[in-house]
mmCIF file of C-alpha atoms in Angstrom:
data_model
loop_
_atom_site.group_PDB
_atom_site.id
_atom_site.type_symbol
_atom_site.label_atom_id
_atom_site.label_comp_id
_atom_site.label_asym_id
_atom_site.label_seq_id
_atom_site.Cartn_x
_atom_site.Cartn_y
_atom_site.Cartn_z
ATOM 1 C CA MET A 1 44.188 4.531 22.163
ATOM 2 C CA THR A 2 40.664 5.965 21.744
ATOM 3 C CA LEU A 3 39.346 4.183 24.851
ATOM 4 C CA SER A 4 42.341 5.457 26.845
ATOM 5 C CA ARG A 5 41.565 9.045 25.792
ATOM 6 C CA TRP A 6 37.942 8.603 26.906
ATOM 7 C CA GLN A 7 39.057 7.192 30.269
ATOM 8 C CA ARG A 8 41.450 10.099 30.851
ATOM 9 C CA GLY A 9 38.790 12.650 29.928
ATOM 10 C CA ARG A 10 40.850 14.013 27.028
ATOM 11 C CA SER A 11 37.994 13.378 24.618
ATOM 12 C CA GLN A 12 34.527 11.843 24.637
ATOM 13 C CA PRO A 13 32.518 9.766 22.151
ATOM 14 C CA GLU A 14 30.354 11.986 19.954
ATOM 15 C CA ARG A 15 30.205 10.468 16.496
ATOM 16 C CA ARG A 16 27.587 7.823 15.744
ATOM 17 C CA GLN A 17 30.205 5.061 15.422
ATOM 18 C CA SER A 18 31.710 6.025 18.790
ATOM 19 C CA LEU A 19 28.315 6.028 20.478
ATOM 20 C CA ARG A 20 27.640 2.557 19.081
ATOM 21 C CA ALA A 21 30.945 1.465 20.644
ATOM 22 C CA VAL A 22 29.752 2.857 24.000
ATOM 23 C CA ALA A 23 26.542 0.828 23.652
ATOM 24 C CA GLU A 24 28.628 -2.308 23.013
ATOM 25 C CA ILE A 25 30.725 -1.581 26.118
ATOM 26 C CA GLU A 26 27.509 -1.314 28.151
ATOM 27 C CA GLY A 27 26.562 -4.794 26.937
ATOM 28 C CA ILE A 28 29.971 -6.232 27.787
ATOM 29 C CA LEU A 29 29.806 -4.757 31.296
ATOM 30 C CA GLY A 30 26.216 -5.923 31.785
ATOM 31 C CA LEU A 31 24.925 -2.363 32.262
ATOM 32 C CA PRO A 32 21.406 -1.199 31.318
ATOM 33 C CA ARG A 33 21.240 0.363 27.885
ATOM 34 C CA GLY A 34 22.075 4.065 28.003
ATOM 35 C CA THR A 35 23.841 3.985 31.399
ATOM 36 C CA LEU A 36 27.218 5.197 30.103
ATOM 37 C CA GLN A 37 25.756 7.522 27.494
ATOM 38 C CA THR A 38 23.915 9.549 30.140
ATOM 39 C CA LEU A 39 27.293 10.272 31.771
ATOM 40 C CA LEU A 40 28.638 12.119 28.745
ATOM 41 C CA THR A 41 29.250 15.793 29.362
ATOM 42 C CA SER A 42 27.659 18.568 27.344
ATOM 43 C CA ARG A 43 29.548 19.339 24.141
ATOM 44 C CA ARG A 44 28.522 21.022 20.922
ATOM 45 C CA PRO A 45 28.433 18.392 18.145
ATOM 46 C CA ARG A 46 30.654 18.934 15.112
ATOM 47 C CA GLY A 47 28.063 17.604 12.694
ATOM 48 C CA ARG A 48 24.297 17.219 12.514
ATOM 49 C CA ALA A 49 22.831 16.280 15.880
ATOM 50 C CA MET A 50 21.971 12.614 16.214
ATOM 51 C CA SER A 51 18.244 11.951 16.390
ATOM 52 C CA THR A 52 16.926 9.607 19.092
ATOM 53 C CA ARG A 53 13.298 9.826 18.028
ATOM 54 C CA GLY A 54 13.202 6.212 16.855
ATOM 55 C CA GLU A 55 14.906 5.007 20.036
ATOM 56 C CA THR A 56 12.446 6.905 22.224
ATOM 57 C CA SER A 57 9.435 5.523 20.366
ATOM 58 C CA GLU A 58 10.837 2.007 20.497
ATOM 59 C CA ALA A 59 11.543 2.249 24.226
ATOM 60 C CA LEU A 60 8.046 3.519 25.025
ATOM 61 C CA SER A 61 6.432 0.861 22.844
ATOM 62 C CA ARG A 62 8.167 -1.804 24.935
ATOM 63 C CA ILE A 63 6.885 -0.339 28.199
ATOM 64 C CA LEU A 64 3.413 0.980 27.367
ATOM 65 C CA SER A 65 0.681 -1.602 26.898
ATOM 66 C CA PRO A 66 -2.423 -0.763 24.821
ATOM 67 C CA GLY A 67 -4.730 1.402 26.911
ATOM 68 C CA ALA A 68 -1.964 2.651 29.231
ATOM 69 C CA PRO A 69 -2.824 6.032 30.832
ATOM 70 C CA LEU A 70 -0.237 7.931 28.773
ATOM 71 C CA GLU A 71 -1.631 6.475 25.548
ATOM 72 C CA VAL A 72 -5.202 7.282 26.584
ATOM 73 C CA ALA A 73 -4.203 10.869 27.364
ATOM 74 C CA LEU A 74 -2.035 11.550 24.303
ATOM 75 C CA GLY A 75 -3.044 8.983 21.698
ATOM 76 C CA ALA A 76 -0.380 8.378 19.047
ATOM 77 C CA ASP A 77 1.645 11.282 20.452
ATOM 78 C CA ALA A 78 2.359 9.142 23.519
ATOM 79 C CA TYR A 79 5.148 7.467 21.551
ATOM 80 C CA ARG A 80 6.758 10.841 20.817
ATOM 81 C CA PHE A 81 6.631 11.856 24.475
ATOM 82 C CA ASN A 82 9.583 14.209 25.146
ATOM 83 C CA GLU A 83 11.358 12.558 22.226
ATOM 84 C CA HIS A 84 14.230 15.077 22.118
ATOM 85 C CA LEU A 85 14.981 14.889 25.852
ATOM 86 C CA VAL A 86 16.551 12.269 28.086
ATOM 87 C CA SER A 87 15.930 12.239 31.829
ATOM 88 C CA LEU A 88 18.983 12.361 34.084
ATOM 89 C CA SER A 89 17.177 12.451 37.423
ATOM 90 C CA VAL A 90 13.607 12.600 38.717
ATOM 91 C CA HIS A 91 12.632 13.399 42.306
ATOM 92 C CA GLU A 92 8.966 13.076 43.284
ATOM 93 C CA THR A 93 7.412 13.958 46.632
ATOM 94 C CA LEU A 94 3.748 13.081 47.221
ATOM 95 C CA ARG A 95 1.525 14.100 50.116
ATOM 96 C CA LEU A 96 -1.709 12.344 51.019
ATOM 97 C CA ASP A 97 -4.589 14.017 52.821
ATOM 98 C CA ALA A 98 -6.796 12.818 55.693
ATOM 99 C CA HIS A 99 -9.070 11.027 53.193
ATOM 100 C CA GLY A 100 -6.145 8.937 51.930
ATOM 101 C CA CYS A 101 -6.014 10.755 48.576
ATOM 102 C CA ILE A 102 -2.902 12.101 46.885
ATOM 103 C CA ALA A 103 -3.339 15.850 47.303
ATOM 104 C CA ARG A 104 -0.014 17.183 46.029
ATOM 105 C CA TYR A 105 2.758 16.087 43.694
ATOM 106 C CA ALA A 106 6.076 17.963 43.848
ATOM 107 C CA VAL A 107 8.494 17.052 41.064
ATOM 108 C CA SER A 108 12.069 18.055 40.249
ATOM 109 C CA HIS A 109 13.197 16.843 36.830
ATOM 110 C CA VAL A 110 16.658 17.208 35.248
ATOM 111 C CA VAL A 111 16.821 16.565 31.502
ATOM 112 C CA ARG A 112 19.386 16.727 28.711
ATOM 113 C CA ALA A 113 18.598 17.639 25.094
ATOM 114 C CA THR A 114 19.437 15.006 22.480
ATOM 115 C CA GLN A 115 18.851 17.418 19.590
ATOM 116 C CA ASP A 116 19.103 21.146 19.019
ATOM 117 C CA GLY A 117 15.923 23.134 19.580
ATOM 118 C CA ALA A 118 14.206 21.407 22.538
ATOM 119 C CA ARG A 119 12.123 24.105 24.244
ATOM 120 C CA ARG A 120 9.858 22.389 26.759
ATOM 121 C CA LEU A 121 9.159 19.363 28.921
ATOM 122 C CA THR A 122 5.734 17.745 28.785
ATOM 123 C CA ALA A 123 4.541 16.247 32.080
ATOM 124 C CA HIS A 124 1.727 13.728 32.487
ATOM 125 C CA HIS A 125 -0.043 12.714 35.689
ATOM 126 C CA ASN A 126 -2.709 10.046 35.816
ATOM 127 C CA LEU A 127 -5.211 10.777 38.608
ATOM 128 C CA ASP A 128 -6.809 7.961 40.590
ATOM 129 C CA ASP A 129 -10.317 9.429 40.618
ATOM 130 C CA ILE A 130 -12.012 10.554 37.386
ATOM 131 C CA GLU A 131 -14.322 12.689 39.528
ATOM 132 C CA THR A 132 -11.398 14.938 40.428
ATOM 133 C CA PRO A 133 -12.900 18.422 39.869
ATOM 134 C CA SER A 134 -9.741 20.423 39.188
ATOM 135 C CA VAL A 135 -5.953 20.613 39.247
ATOM 136 C CA GLN A 136 -3.534 23.484 39.736
ATOM 137 C CA VAL A 137 0.055 23.554 38.497
ATOM 138 C CA THR A 138 2.637 25.869 40.051
ATOM 139 C CA VAL A 139 6.034 26.012 38.364
ATOM 140 C CA GLN A 140 9.047 26.957 40.488
ATOM 141 C CA CYS A 141 11.671 26.431 37.778
ATOM 142 C CA GLY A 142 10.569 26.862 34.182
ATOM 143 C CA ARG A 143 7.415 28.436 32.764
ATOM 144 C CA LEU A 144 3.963 26.877 32.460
ATOM 145 C CA GLU A 145 2.924 27.126 28.809
ATOM 146 C CA ALA A 146 -0.172 24.920 28.573
ATOM 147 C CA LEU A 147 -2.358 22.766 30.817
ATOM 148 C CA ARG A 148 -4.734 20.110 29.498
ATOM 149 C CA PHE A 149 -6.930 18.631 32.221
ATOM 150 C CA ARG A 150 -9.104 15.783 30.959
ATOM 151 C CA GLN A 151 -11.451 14.897 33.764
ATOM 152 C CA GLU A 152 -13.168 12.145 31.770
ATOM 153 C CA VAL A 153 -9.982 10.041 31.772
ATOM 154 C CA GLY A 154 -8.439 11.389 34.995
ATOM 155 C CA SER A 155 -5.467 12.925 33.279
ATOM 156 C CA ALA A 156 -3.436 16.137 33.559
ATOM 157 C CA VAL A 157 -0.938 16.965 30.802
ATOM 158 C CA PHE A 158 1.037 20.191 30.844
ATOM 159 C CA ASP A 159 3.978 21.806 29.062
ATOM 160 C CA ILE A 160 6.760 23.587 30.959
ATOM 161 C CA GLY A 161 9.045 25.760 28.860
ATOM 162 C CA PHE A 162 12.761 26.196 29.496
ATOM 163 C CA GLY A 163 12.714 29.848 28.412
ATOM 164 C CA ARG A 164 15.282 29.164 25.699
ATOM 165 C CA PRO A 165 15.949 26.566 23.004
ATOM 166 C CA LEU A 166 18.431 23.965 24.195
ATOM 167 C CA ARG A 167 21.372 22.819 22.148
ATOM 168 C CA ARG A 168 22.198 19.143 21.948
ATOM 169 C CA GLY A 169 23.874 18.205 25.216
ATOM 170 C CA ASP A 170 22.439 21.140 27.195
ATOM 171 C CA THR A 171 20.696 20.353 30.470
ATOM 172 C CA ALA A 172 17.622 21.944 32.019
ATOM 173 C CA ILE A 173 15.891 21.723 35.397
ATOM 174 C CA VAL A 174 12.124 21.769 35.823
ATOM 175 C CA ASP A 175 10.482 22.042 39.260
ATOM 176 C CA TYR A 176 6.726 22.073 39.729
ATOM 177 C CA THR A 177 3.899 21.155 42.080
ATOM 178 C CA LEU A 178 0.544 19.713 41.064
ATOM 179 C CA ASP A 179 -2.263 20.336 43.563
ATOM 180 C CA VAL A 180 -5.325 18.161 43.086
ATOM 181 C CA GLY A 181 -8.856 19.349 43.859
ATOM 182 C CA PRO A 182 -10.867 17.738 46.697
ATOM 183 C CA ARG A 183 -11.493 14.009 46.302
ATOM 184 C CA TRP A 184 -12.860 11.237 48.461
ATOM 185 C CA LYS A 185 -11.751 8.080 46.639
ATOM 186 C CA PRO A 186 -8.575 6.953 48.453
ATOM 187 C CA SER A 187 -5.387 6.347 46.490
ATOM 188 C CA ASP A 188 -3.567 3.032 46.858
ATOM 189 C CA HIS A 189 -0.411 3.433 44.753
ATOM 190 C CA HIS A 190 1.761 5.715 42.652
ATOM 191 C CA GLU A 191 4.183 4.809 39.892
ATOM 192 C CA ARG A 192 6.499 6.463 37.382
ATOM 193 C CA THR A 193 7.286 5.236 33.862
ATOM 194 C CA LEU A 194 10.922 5.643 32.774
ATOM 195 C CA ALA A 195 11.479 4.919 29.091
ATOM 196 C CA VAL A 196 15.272 4.789 29.422
ATOM 197 C CA PRO A 197 17.667 4.303 32.360
ATOM 198 C CA VAL A 198 18.205 7.375 34.544
ATOM 199 C CA ARG A 199 20.997 8.257 36.924
ATOM 200 C CA GLN A 200 18.658 8.743 39.869
ATOM 201 C CA TYR A 201 14.985 8.281 40.671
ATOM 202 C CA LEU A 202 13.556 9.136 44.084
ATOM 203 C CA LEU A 203 9.920 8.609 45.046
ATOM 204 C CA HIS A 204 9.067 9.979 48.508
ATOM 205 C CA ILE A 205 5.536 9.683 49.915
ATOM 206 C CA PHE A 206 4.149 11.353 53.064
ATOM 207 C CA PHE A 207 1.034 9.844 54.636
ATOM 208 C CA HIS A 208 -1.407 11.869 56.718
ATOM 209 C CA PRO A 209 -1.076 11.023 60.440
ATOM 210 C CA GLU A 210 -4.853 10.482 60.666
ATOM 211 C CA ARG A 211 -4.809 7.858 57.909
ATOM 212 C CA LEU A 212 -1.699 5.732 58.074
ATOM 213 C CA PRO A 213 -1.391 2.553 55.962
ATOM 214 C CA SER A 214 -0.980 -0.847 57.551
ATOM 215 C CA ALA A 215 1.314 -2.085 54.774
ATOM 216 C CA VAL A 216 3.500 -0.327 52.213
ATOM 217 C CA TYR A 217 5.521 -1.916 49.419
ATOM 218 C CA GLY A 218 7.931 -0.726 46.763
ATOM 219 C CA TYR A 219 7.911 -2.519 43.420
ATOM 220 C CA TYR A 220 9.073 -2.569 39.799
ATOM 221 C CA LYS A 221 7.305 -3.515 36.547
ATOM 222 C CA GLN A 222 8.873 -4.097 33.156
ATOM 223 C CA ALA A 223 5.781 -2.755 31.354
ATOM 224 C CA SER A 224 2.439 -1.194 32.175
ATOM 225 C CA GLY A 225 0.575 -4.494 31.753
ATOM 226 C CA ALA A 226 3.173 -6.637 33.546
ATOM 227 C CA GLU A 227 3.019 -8.092 37.026
ATOM 228 C CA ARG A 228 4.757 -6.318 39.890
ATOM 229 C CA GLN A 229 8.146 -7.720 40.794
ATOM 230 C CA ASP A 230 11.005 -6.937 43.172
ATOM 231 C CA ILE A 231 8.301 -6.289 45.776
ATOM 232 C CA ARG A 232 9.730 -5.310 49.150
ATOM 233 C CA PRO A 233 8.094 -3.964 52.313
ATOM 234 C CA LEU A 234 8.720 -0.361 53.352
ATOM 235 C CA VAL A 235 8.544 0.968 56.920
ATOM 236 C CA LEU A 236 7.177 4.383 57.847
ATOM 237 C CA ASP A 237 9.728 6.768 59.334
ATOM 238 C CA ALA A 238 9.247 9.427 62.027
ATOM 239 C CA SER A 239 7.620 11.752 59.453
ATOM 240 C CA HIS A 240 5.082 9.082 58.394
ATOM 241 C CA SER A 241 6.864 8.774 55.062
ATOM 242 C CA VAL A 242 8.491 6.099 52.908
ATOM 243 C CA HIS A 243 10.665 6.264 49.829
ATOM 244 C CA ILE A 244 12.336 4.223 47.116
ATOM 245 C CA MET A 245 15.602 5.128 45.399
ATOM 246 C CA PRO A 246 16.802 2.276 43.156
ATOM 247 C CA ALA A 247 20.566 1.780 43.111
ATOM 248 C CA LYS A 248 20.406 0.814 39.432
ATOM 249 C CA CYS A 249 17.537 2.575 37.694
ATOM 250 C CA SER A 250 16.830 0.639 34.499
ATOM 251 C CA ALA A 251 14.010 1.436 32.116
ATOM 252 C CA GLY A 252 10.593 0.362 33.362
ATOM 253 C CA ILE A 253 7.971 1.354 35.910
ATOM 254 C CA TYR A 254 8.750 2.043 39.572
ATOM 255 C CA GLY A 255 6.108 2.454 42.233
ATOM 256 C CA ILE A 256 4.912 2.300 45.809
ATOM 257 C CA ALA A 257 1.625 0.671 46.846
ATOM 258 C CA TRP A 258 -0.150 0.715 50.201
ATOM 259 C CA ASN A 259 -3.338 -0.303 52.001
ATOM 260 C CA ARG A 260 -4.958 -0.293 55.428
ATOM 261 C CA ASP A 261 -5.987 -3.911 55.947
ATOM 262 C CA GLY A 262 -2.578 -5.618 56.137
ATOM 263 C CA THR A 263 -2.824 -7.599 52.891
ATOM 264 C CA ASP A 264 -0.243 -7.299 50.138
ATOM 265 C CA PRO A 265 -0.915 -4.354 47.794
#
């Protein structure tokens, strides 16, 4: 009877026991953990909001290897990274310059609060060249609250506020661009760490027409120290760009690698 009511949309699982049942259904159907739970619509909980802090920490600990860029940038706080938010979709657009360096990151991020009171999203970008002199963040949706640029480790961490505290189940959209100061050490890849499954991830990269790669590959990694797998060649389109958009976006690391000499990245 309960499952029938969920299917018909007359009610949805909210209590802890019901959410555990959803997790069991995901296992029976062979779906990545969290796939069905991210489809639940926003609804004010009747009781105390369920904390996912332990789940977030556990998920990140499985993916981040010691010395991973996020851990270097944030230390122990890396395992509390956006602990009260879950990503629904992430769209990234990168543009490379004539030197072959990533010059701009444009990101659109949709998140849902897992507890009352979430006020901001923390973003982290690991830069290829530790000699990068500066970065500039422009927020189109949200409000830039803090920027921590650590040149010595090639890291930019910044907080973008929602402008209001979210209730559990509320969603928020954050759009921003990160412009990187002049560099001369060419980039050869970009990747995104996803601690939990998301509905949609799109990585779109534009190459400069004066410096086109000879080979481009999309790939997946289970953890930061793991080998690349699911490697597949990508072909430049009319705009000198490539993209990946996994049909099933499980937790892990997704990326695109490229070079100019024809060997595998």
